[in-house]
PDB file of C-alpha atoms in Angstrom:
ATOM      1  CA  UNK O  52      70.851  13.886 102.004  1.00 60.00           C
ATOM      2  CA  UNK O  53      74.399  12.538 101.615  1.00 68.00           C
ATOM      3  CA  UNK O  54      75.504  15.977 100.202  1.00 63.00           C
ATOM      4  CA  UNK O  55      74.129  17.777 103.172  1.00 63.00           C
ATOM      5  CA  UNK O  56      75.710  15.368 105.587  1.00 67.00           C
ATOM      6  CA  UNK O  57      79.093  15.833 103.792  1.00 68.00           C
ATOM      7  CA  UNK O  58      78.798  19.535 103.915  1.00 67.00           C
ATOM      8  CA  UNK O  59      78.336  19.662 107.634  1.00 66.00           C
ATOM      9  CA  UNK O  60      82.001  19.068 108.186  1.00 66.00           C
ATOM     10  CA  UNK O  61      83.039  22.087 106.158  1.00 64.00           C
ATOM     11  CA  UNK O  62      82.586  25.763 106.912  1.00 63.00           C
ATOM     12  CA  UNK O  63      79.210  27.321 106.237  1.00 56.00           C
ATOM     13  CA  UNK O  64      80.714  30.081 104.175  1.00 58.00           C
ATOM     14  CA  UNK O  65      82.640  27.583 101.937  1.00 62.00           C
ATOM     15  CA  UNK O  66      79.604  25.375 101.508  1.00 60.00           C
ATOM     16  CA  UNK O  67      77.591  25.072  98.248  1.00 75.00           C
ATOM     17  CA  UNK O  68      75.518  28.123  97.616  1.00 78.00           C
ATOM     18  CA  UNK O  69      72.358  26.173  97.074  1.00 77.00           C
ATOM     19  CA  UNK O  70      72.689  24.318 100.382  1.00 77.00           C
ATOM     20  CA  UNK O  71      73.233  27.570 102.372  1.00 78.00           C
ATOM     21  CA  UNK O  72      70.250  29.098 100.586  1.00 82.00           C
ATOM     22  CA  UNK O  73      68.086  26.036 101.412  1.00 81.00           C
ATOM     23  CA  UNK O  74      68.886  26.046 105.050  1.00 81.00           C
ATOM     24  CA  UNK O  75      68.319  29.823 105.336  1.00 86.00           C
ATOM     25  CA  UNK O  76      64.957  29.583 103.487  1.00 87.00           C
ATOM     26  CA  UNK O  77      63.860  26.791 105.880  1.00 87.00           C
ATOM     27  CA  UNK O  78      64.839  28.844 108.954  1.00 89.00           C
ATOM     28  CA  UNK O  79      63.026  31.888 107.563  1.00 89.00           C
ATOM     29  CA  UNK O  80      59.874  29.853 106.762  1.00 89.00           C
ATOM     30  CA  UNK O  81      59.857  28.416 110.244  1.00 89.00           C
ATOM     31  CA  UNK O  82      60.154  31.819 111.891  1.00 91.00           C
ATOM     32  CA  UNK O  83      57.310  33.146 109.593  1.00 91.00           C
ATOM     33  CA  UNK O  84      55.235  30.208 110.526  1.00 91.00           C
ATOM     34  CA  UNK O  85      55.605  30.571 114.243  1.00 91.00           C
ATOM     35  CA  UNK O  86      54.785  34.256 113.905  1.00 91.00           C
ATOM     36  CA  UNK O  87      51.705  33.571 111.830  1.00 90.00           C
ATOM     37  CA  UNK O  88      50.456  31.077 114.269  1.00 89.00           C
ATOM     38  CA  UNK O  89      50.973  33.537 117.210  1.00 91.00           C
ATOM     39  CA  UNK O  90      48.983  36.156 115.278  1.00 90.00           C
ATOM     40  CA  UNK O  91      46.177  33.681 114.515  1.00 87.00           C
ATOM     41  CA  UNK O  92      46.079  32.601 118.140  1.00 86.00           C
ATOM     42  CA  UNK O  93      45.921  36.231 119.340  1.00 88.00           C
ATOM     43  CA  UNK O  94      43.206  36.961 116.921  1.00 85.00           C
ATOM     44  CA  UNK O  95      41.311  33.907 118.043  1.00 81.00           C
ATOM     45  CA  UNK O  96      41.773  34.809 121.755  1.00 82.00           C
ATOM     46  CA  UNK O  97      40.472  38.375 121.098  1.00 82.00           C
ATOM     47  CA  UNK O  98      37.415  37.218 119.264  1.00 79.00           C
ATOM     48  CA  UNK O  99      36.700  34.135 121.615  1.00 75.00           C
ATOM     49  CA  UNK O 100      34.104  35.951 123.721  1.00 75.00           C
ATOM     50  CA  UNK O 101      32.143  37.029 120.592  1.00 72.00           C
ATOM     51  CA  UNK O 102      32.395  33.543 119.100  1.00 67.00           C
ATOM     52  CA  UNK O 103      31.194  31.925 122.392  1.00 67.00           C
ATOM     53  CA  UNK O 104      28.299  34.304 122.371  1.00 68.00           C
ATOM     54  CA  UNK O 105      27.442  33.222 118.937  1.00 67.00           C
ATOM     55  CA  UNK O 106      27.406  29.518 120.004  1.00 62.00           C
ATOM     56  CA  UNK O 107      29.737  28.052 117.309  1.00 61.00           C
ATOM     57  CA  UNK O 108      32.736  25.791 117.920  1.00 64.00           C
ATOM     58  CA  UNK O 109      35.424  28.443 118.680  1.00 65.00           C
ATOM     59  CA  UNK O 110      38.332  26.256 119.750  1.00 68.00           C
ATOM     60  CA  UNK O 111      38.288  24.196 116.468  1.00 70.00           C
ATOM     61  CA  UNK O 112      38.190  27.303 114.428  1.00 74.00           C
ATOM     62  CA  UNK O 113      40.932  28.846 116.408  1.00 76.00           C
ATOM     63  CA  UNK O 114      43.062  25.648 116.129  1.00 78.00           C
ATOM     64  CA  UNK O 115      42.370  25.371 112.433  1.00 81.00           C
ATOM     65  CA  UNK O 116      43.244  28.978 111.677  1.00 83.00           C
ATOM     66  CA  UNK O 117      46.445  28.694 113.608  1.00 83.00           C
ATOM     67  CA  UNK O 118      47.529  25.593 111.677  1.00 86.00           C
ATOM     68  CA  UNK O 119      46.739  27.085 108.318  1.00 87.00           C
ATOM     69  CA  UNK O 120      48.605  30.356 109.192  1.00 88.00           C
ATOM     70  CA  UNK O 121      51.647  28.426 110.516  1.00 87.00           C
ATOM     71  CA  UNK O 122      51.869  26.208 107.314  1.00 89.00           C
ATOM     72  CA  UNK O 123      51.342  28.935 104.799  1.00 90.00           C
ATOM     73  CA  UNK O 124      54.915  30.318 104.715  1.00 89.00           C
ATOM     74  CA  UNK O 125      56.454  26.878 104.293  1.00 88.00           C
ATOM     75  CA  UNK O 126      54.044  26.119 101.540  1.00 89.00           C
ATOM     76  CA  UNK O 127      54.809  29.318  99.768  1.00 90.00           C
ATOM     77  CA  UNK O 128      58.577  28.618  99.995  1.00 89.00           C
ATOM     78  CA  UNK O 129      58.042  25.075  98.706  1.00 87.00           C
ATOM     79  CA  UNK O 130      56.215  26.473  95.578  1.00 89.00           C
ATOM     80  CA  UNK O 131      58.944  29.049  95.083  1.00 88.00           C
ATOM     81  CA  UNK O 132      61.741  26.354  95.375  1.00 86.00           C
ATOM     82  CA  UNK O 133      59.965  24.013  92.952  1.00 86.00           C
ATOM     83  CA  UNK O 134      59.576  26.762  90.352  1.00 87.00           C
ATOM     84  CA  UNK O 135      63.195  27.805  90.805  1.00 84.00           C
ATOM     85  CA  UNK O 136      64.722  24.432  90.752  1.00 82.00           C
ATOM     86  CA  UNK O 137      62.633  23.076  87.993  1.00 85.00           C
ATOM     87  CA  UNK O 138      63.745  25.692  85.507  1.00 81.00           C
ATOM     88  CA  UNK O 139      66.285  24.478  82.879  1.00 68.00           C
ATOM     89  CA  UNK O 140      69.726  25.597  83.694  1.00 65.00           C
ATOM     90  CA  UNK O 141      71.657  27.646  81.206  1.00 61.00           C
ATOM     91  CA  UNK O 142      74.784  25.865  79.924  1.00 55.00           C
TER      92      UNK O 142
END
């Protein structure tokens, strides 16, 4: 965190490439998560009448699918970052 705080005083372009990449990945994962949650909500809203007619618990299912859809892009990015950052660096 101290490195990120120190870099906030300098230009974004002149910052460390890893920091710039980390910030852009987080923003991208956030946007993908928001979109995925909206798609899950829309699917749930469209199928709600059918689920109600089936007498199951529709709101819990819609909420769960929204949460899972929203978290999936961030989880994927974390796995990719771990794989990329845990590799040995060539010297």
